[in-house]
């Protein structure tokens, strides 16, 4: 079985680490002390924003287990601010959204830095599809 360390080993060359270091550009929606939100480069919906912690966390479970209370509160509140900024709160026009955080192999995670996808602006269909 994988060790805790191997499960959570963070690759500092992943593309979101490079965005956080300013090495590649992004279309920022929101920056807070512990969180960055930016538009997905290949949007799957009219609104598709990625919310990432600035700290080196690979997956949601890693963040939930090891991040500080301040980071967790900041990240959670940032998701709310993004919903407000991009106008997907339920009740505003075609409001509503889906949050997705893919992790590991079964989750088909491509970038090994925690990100929550905030998607909306169209009716998204139900849940997940088969491969
Ligand atoms: P996942 O499959 O959940 O790991 O999703 C990774 C997401 O990152 C995909 O939706 C990509 O389109 C997106 N992505 C990859 N590179 C960039 C980038 N440079 N800027 C913004 N989004 C990106």
PDB file of C-alpha atoms and ligand atoms in Angstrom:
ATOM      1  CA  UNK A   1       0.000   0.000   0.000  1.00  0.00           C
ATOM      2  CA  UNK A   2       1.065   3.583  -0.633  1.00  0.00           C
ATOM      3  CA  UNK A   3       2.394   5.479   2.338  1.00  0.00           C
ATOM      4  CA  UNK A   4       0.787   8.720   3.468  1.00  0.00           C
ATOM      5  CA  UNK A   5       3.859  10.515   2.147  1.00  0.00           C
ATOM      6  CA  UNK A   6       3.672   8.922  -1.303  1.00  0.00           C
ATOM      7  CA  UNK A   7      -0.063   9.600  -1.575  1.00  0.00           C
ATOM      8  CA  UNK A   8       0.442  13.284  -0.915  1.00  0.00           C
ATOM      9  CA  UNK A   9       3.808  13.918  -2.571  1.00  0.00           C
ATOM     10  CA  UNK A  10       3.576  17.294  -4.257  1.00  0.00           C
ATOM     11  CA  UNK A  11       5.243  18.005  -7.607  1.00  0.00           C
ATOM     12  CA  UNK A  12       6.359  21.651  -7.525  1.00  0.00           C
ATOM     13  CA  UNK A  13       6.624  21.681 -11.347  1.00  0.00           C
ATOM     14  CA  UNK A  14       2.882  21.101 -11.897  1.00  0.00           C
ATOM     15  CA  UNK A  15       1.187  23.756 -14.017  1.00  0.00           C
ATOM     16  CA  UNK A  16      -0.778  25.319 -11.169  1.00  0.00           C
ATOM     17  CA  UNK A  17       2.389  25.675  -9.084  1.00  0.00           C
ATOM     18  CA  UNK A  18       3.859  27.505 -12.074  1.00  0.00           C
ATOM     19  CA  UNK A  19       0.790  29.764 -12.261  1.00  0.00           C
ATOM     20  CA  UNK A  20       1.121  30.512  -8.529  1.00  0.00           C
ATOM     21  CA  UNK A  21       4.800  31.468  -9.030  1.00  0.00           C
ATOM     22  CA  UNK A  22       3.811  33.795 -11.896  1.00  0.00           C
ATOM     23  CA  UNK A  23       5.746  31.739 -14.452  1.00  0.00           C
ATOM     24  CA  UNK A  24       2.727  31.358 -16.719  1.00  0.00           C
ATOM     25  CA  UNK A  25      -0.234  33.699 -17.080  1.00  0.00           C
ATOM     26  CA  UNK A  26      -3.786  33.166 -15.887  1.00  0.00           C
ATOM     27  CA  UNK A  27      -7.091  35.007 -16.135  1.00  0.00           C
ATOM     28  CA  UNK A  28      -7.615  35.751 -12.448  1.00  0.00           C
ATOM     29  CA  UNK A  29     -11.130  35.990 -11.020  1.00  0.00           C
ATOM     30  CA  UNK A  30     -10.113  36.392  -7.359  1.00  0.00           C
ATOM     31  CA  UNK A  31      -6.993  36.371  -5.221  1.00  0.00           C
ATOM     32  CA  UNK A  32      -7.089  36.161  -1.424  1.00  0.00           C
ATOM     33  CA  UNK A  33      -4.295  35.501   1.112  1.00  0.00           C
ATOM     34  CA  UNK A  34      -4.476  31.701   0.694  1.00  0.00           C
ATOM     35  CA  UNK A  35      -6.445  31.157  -2.531  1.00  0.00           C
ATOM     36  CA  UNK A  36      -6.385  31.937  -6.269  1.00  0.00           C
ATOM     37  CA  UNK A  37      -9.314  31.563  -8.681  1.00  0.00           C
ATOM     38  CA  UNK A  38      -8.914  31.789 -12.459  1.00  0.00           C
ATOM     39  CA  UNK A  39     -10.720  30.836 -15.650  1.00  0.00           C
ATOM     40  CA  UNK A  40     -10.153  27.303 -16.968  1.00  0.00           C
ATOM     41  CA  UNK A  41      -8.186  27.393 -20.211  1.00  0.00           C
ATOM     42  CA  UNK A  42     -10.532  24.826 -21.838  1.00  0.00           C
ATOM     43  CA  UNK A  43     -13.941  25.745 -20.441  1.00  0.00           C
ATOM     44  CA  UNK A  44     -16.547  22.952 -20.367  1.00  0.00           C
ATOM     45  CA  UNK A  45     -19.392  25.386 -19.629  1.00  0.00           C
ATOM     46  CA  UNK A  46     -20.049  29.120 -20.182  1.00  0.00           C
ATOM     47  CA  UNK A  47     -18.680  29.660 -16.672  1.00  0.00           C
ATOM     48  CA  UNK A  48     -15.761  27.460 -15.675  1.00  0.00           C
ATOM     49  CA  UNK A  49     -13.483  28.746 -12.949  1.00  0.00           C
ATOM     50  CA  UNK A  50     -10.805  26.854 -11.014  1.00  0.00           C
ATOM     51  CA  UNK A  51     -10.307  27.642  -7.338  1.00  0.00           C
ATOM     52  CA  UNK A  52      -6.949  26.555  -5.885  1.00  0.00           C
ATOM     53  CA  UNK A  53      -5.230  26.939  -2.536  1.00  0.00           C
ATOM     54  CA  UNK A  54      -1.822  28.627  -2.690  1.00  0.00           C
ATOM     55  CA  UNK A  55      -0.337  25.897  -0.487  1.00  0.00           C
ATOM     56  CA  UNK A  56       1.128  22.640  -1.846  1.00  0.00           C
ATOM     57  CA  UNK A  57      -1.865  20.307  -1.555  1.00  0.00           C
ATOM     58  CA  UNK A  58      -2.488  17.575  -4.109  1.00  0.00           C
ATOM     59  CA  UNK A  59      -6.128  16.654  -3.483  1.00  0.00           C
ATOM     60  CA  UNK A  60      -9.139  17.732  -1.478  1.00  0.00           C
ATOM     61  CA  UNK A  61      -8.548  15.056   1.154  1.00  0.00           C
ATOM     62  CA  UNK A  62      -4.896  16.126   1.500  1.00  0.00           C
ATOM     63  CA  UNK A  63      -5.981  19.759   2.005  1.00  0.00           C
ATOM     64  CA  UNK A  64      -8.759  18.810   4.425  1.00  0.00           C
ATOM     65  CA  UNK A  65      -6.315  16.719   6.467  1.00  0.00           C
ATOM     66  CA  UNK A  66      -3.269  19.002   6.521  1.00  0.00           C
ATOM     67  CA  UNK A  67      -4.165  22.627   5.740  1.00  0.00           C
ATOM     68  CA  UNK A  68      -4.452  25.157   8.552  1.00  0.00           C
ATOM     69  CA  UNK A  69      -7.827  26.382   9.736  1.00  0.00           C
ATOM     70  CA  UNK A  70      -7.033  29.773   8.162  1.00  0.00           C
ATOM     71  CA  UNK A  71      -6.351  28.181   4.759  1.00  0.00           C
ATOM     72  CA  UNK A  72      -9.523  26.082   4.901  1.00  0.00           C
ATOM     73  CA  UNK A  73     -11.716  29.032   5.858  1.00  0.00           C
ATOM     74  CA  UNK A  74     -10.118  31.261   3.210  1.00  0.00           C
ATOM     75  CA  UNK A  75     -10.571  28.626   0.485  1.00  0.00           C
ATOM     76  CA  UNK A  76     -14.176  27.886   1.434  1.00  0.00           C
ATOM     77  CA  UNK A  77     -15.091  31.576   1.572  1.00  0.00           C
ATOM     78  CA  UNK A  78     -13.302  32.135  -1.770  1.00  0.00           C
ATOM     79  CA  UNK A  79     -15.660  29.633  -3.438  1.00  0.00           C
ATOM     80  CA  UNK A  80     -18.560  31.779  -2.220  1.00  0.00           C
ATOM     81  CA  UNK A  81     -16.928  34.963  -3.515  1.00  0.00           C
ATOM     82  CA  UNK A  82     -16.332  33.329  -6.921  1.00  0.00           C
ATOM     83  CA  UNK A  83     -20.002  32.294  -7.125  1.00  0.00           C
ATOM     84  CA  UNK A  84     -20.944  35.913  -6.457  1.00  0.00           C
ATOM     85  CA  UNK A  85     -18.374  37.358  -8.889  1.00  0.00           C
ATOM     86  CA  UNK A  86     -19.349  35.128 -11.818  1.00  0.00           C
ATOM     87  CA  UNK A  87     -23.086  35.287 -11.062  1.00  0.00           C
ATOM     88  CA  UNK A  88     -23.921  31.617 -10.523  1.00  0.00           C
ATOM     89  CA  UNK A  89     -25.619  31.854  -7.157  1.00  0.00           C
ATOM     90  CA  UNK A  90     -28.918  29.977  -7.346  1.00  0.00           C
ATOM     91  CA  UNK A  91     -31.675  32.497  -7.906  1.00  0.00           C
ATOM     92  CA  UNK A  92     -29.801  35.059 -10.071  1.00  0.00           C
ATOM     93  CA  UNK A  93     -31.067  34.495 -13.648  1.00  0.00           C
ATOM     94  CA  UNK A  94     -29.922  31.021 -14.743  1.00  0.00           C
ATOM     95  CA  UNK A  95     -28.232  30.570 -11.419  1.00  0.00           C
ATOM     96  CA  UNK A  96     -26.833  27.380 -10.026  1.00  0.00           C
ATOM     97  CA  UNK A  97     -23.504  25.686 -10.422  1.00  0.00           C
ATOM     98  CA  UNK A  98     -21.616  22.437  -9.962  1.00  0.00           C
ATOM     99  CA  UNK A  99     -18.443  21.977  -7.933  1.00  0.00           C
ATOM    100  CA  UNK A 100     -16.119  19.180  -9.029  1.00  0.00           C
ATOM    101  CA  UNK A 101     -12.777  18.203  -7.540  1.00  0.00           C
ATOM    102  CA  UNK A 102     -11.140  15.310  -9.337  1.00  0.00           C
ATOM    103  CA  UNK A 103      -8.606  13.301  -7.336  1.00  0.00           C
ATOM    104  CA  UNK A 104      -6.287  10.496  -8.301  1.00  0.00           C
ATOM    105  CA  UNK A 105      -6.766   7.753 -10.819  1.00  0.00           C
ATOM    106  CA  UNK A 106     -10.484   6.978 -10.486  1.00  0.00           C
ATOM    107  CA  UNK A 107     -11.210  10.722 -10.383  1.00  0.00           C
ATOM    108  CA  UNK A 108      -9.111  11.247 -13.553  1.00  0.00           C
ATOM    109  CA  UNK A 109      -7.106  14.110 -12.063  1.00  0.00           C
ATOM    110  CA  UNK A 110      -4.813  15.757 -14.614  1.00  0.00           C
ATOM    111  CA  UNK A 111      -3.143  18.488 -12.571  1.00  0.00           C
ATOM    112  CA  UNK A 112      -1.752  17.319  -9.205  1.00  0.00           C
ATOM    113  CA  UNK A 113      -2.564  20.497  -7.268  1.00  0.00           C
ATOM    114  CA  UNK A 114      -5.967  20.703  -5.566  1.00  0.00           C
ATOM    115  CA  UNK A 115      -8.537  22.552  -7.642  1.00  0.00           C
ATOM    116  CA  UNK A 116     -12.279  22.888  -7.387  1.00  0.00           C
ATOM    117  CA  UNK A 117     -14.030  23.444 -10.702  1.00  0.00           C
ATOM    118  CA  UNK A 118     -16.937  25.914 -10.441  1.00  0.00           C
ATOM    119  CA  UNK A 119     -19.122  25.392 -13.495  1.00  0.00           C
ATOM    120  CA  UNK A 120     -22.348  27.027 -14.555  1.00  0.00           C
ATOM    121  CA  UNK A 121     -24.075  29.237 -17.098  1.00  0.00           C
ATOM    122  CA  UNK A 122     -25.939  26.334 -18.691  1.00  0.00           C
ATOM    123  CA  UNK A 123     -27.920  23.353 -17.486  1.00  0.00           C
ATOM    124  CA  UNK A 124     -25.127  20.864 -16.869  1.00  0.00           C
ATOM    125  CA  UNK A 125     -26.923  17.520 -17.055  1.00  0.00           C
ATOM    126  CA  UNK A 126     -26.939  14.974 -14.298  1.00  0.00           C
ATOM    127  CA  UNK A 127     -23.808  14.007 -12.417  1.00  0.00           C
ATOM    128  CA  UNK A 128     -21.228  11.772 -14.090  1.00  0.00           C
ATOM    129  CA  UNK A 129     -21.002   9.888 -17.378  1.00  0.00           C
ATOM    130  CA  UNK A 130     -19.562   6.437 -17.977  1.00  0.00           C
ATOM    131  CA  UNK A 131     -16.065   6.305 -19.540  1.00  0.00           C
TER     132      UNK A 131
HETATM  133  P1  LIG B   1      -8.472  17.977 -13.748  1.00  0.00           P
HETATM  134  O1  LIG B   1      -8.730  16.987 -14.824  1.00  0.00           O
HETATM  135  O2  LIG B   1      -9.571  18.073 -12.726  1.00  0.00           O
HETATM  136  O3  LIG B   1      -7.104  17.811 -13.127  1.00  0.00           O
HETATM  137  O4  LIG B   1      -8.559  19.397 -14.448  1.00  0.00           O
HETATM  138  C1  LIG B   1      -7.475  20.171 -14.837  1.00  0.00           C
HETATM  139  C2  LIG B   1      -8.053  21.402 -15.488  1.00  0.00           C
HETATM  140  O5  LIG B   1      -7.028  22.363 -15.630  1.00  0.00           O
HETATM  141  C3  LIG B   1      -8.634  21.167 -16.896  1.00  0.00           C
HETATM  142  O6  LIG B   1     -10.004  21.580 -16.914  1.00  0.00           O
HETATM  143  C4  LIG B   1      -7.753  22.061 -17.790  1.00  0.00           C
HETATM  144  O7  LIG B   1      -8.469  22.655 -18.846  1.00  0.00           O
HETATM  145  C5  LIG B   1      -7.246  23.088 -16.807  1.00  0.00           C
HETATM  146  N1  LIG B   1      -5.978  23.730 -17.158  1.00  0.00           N
HETATM  147  C6  LIG B   1      -4.830  23.118 -17.526  1.00  0.00           C
HETATM  148  N2  LIG B   1      -3.873  24.029 -17.742  1.00  0.00           N
HETATM  149  C7  LIG B   1      -4.410  25.239 -17.468  1.00  0.00           C
HETATM  150  C8  LIG B   1      -3.923  26.583 -17.496  1.00  0.00           C
HETATM  151  N3  LIG B   1      -2.666  26.874 -17.850  1.00  0.00           N
HETATM  152  N4  LIG B   1      -4.772  27.576 -17.166  1.00  0.00           N
HETATM  153  C9  LIG B   1      -6.042  27.301 -16.817  1.00  0.00           C
HETATM  154  N5  LIG B   1      -6.556  26.072 -16.772  1.00  0.00           N
HETATM  155  C10 LIG B   1      -5.760  25.053 -17.095  1.00  0.00           C
END
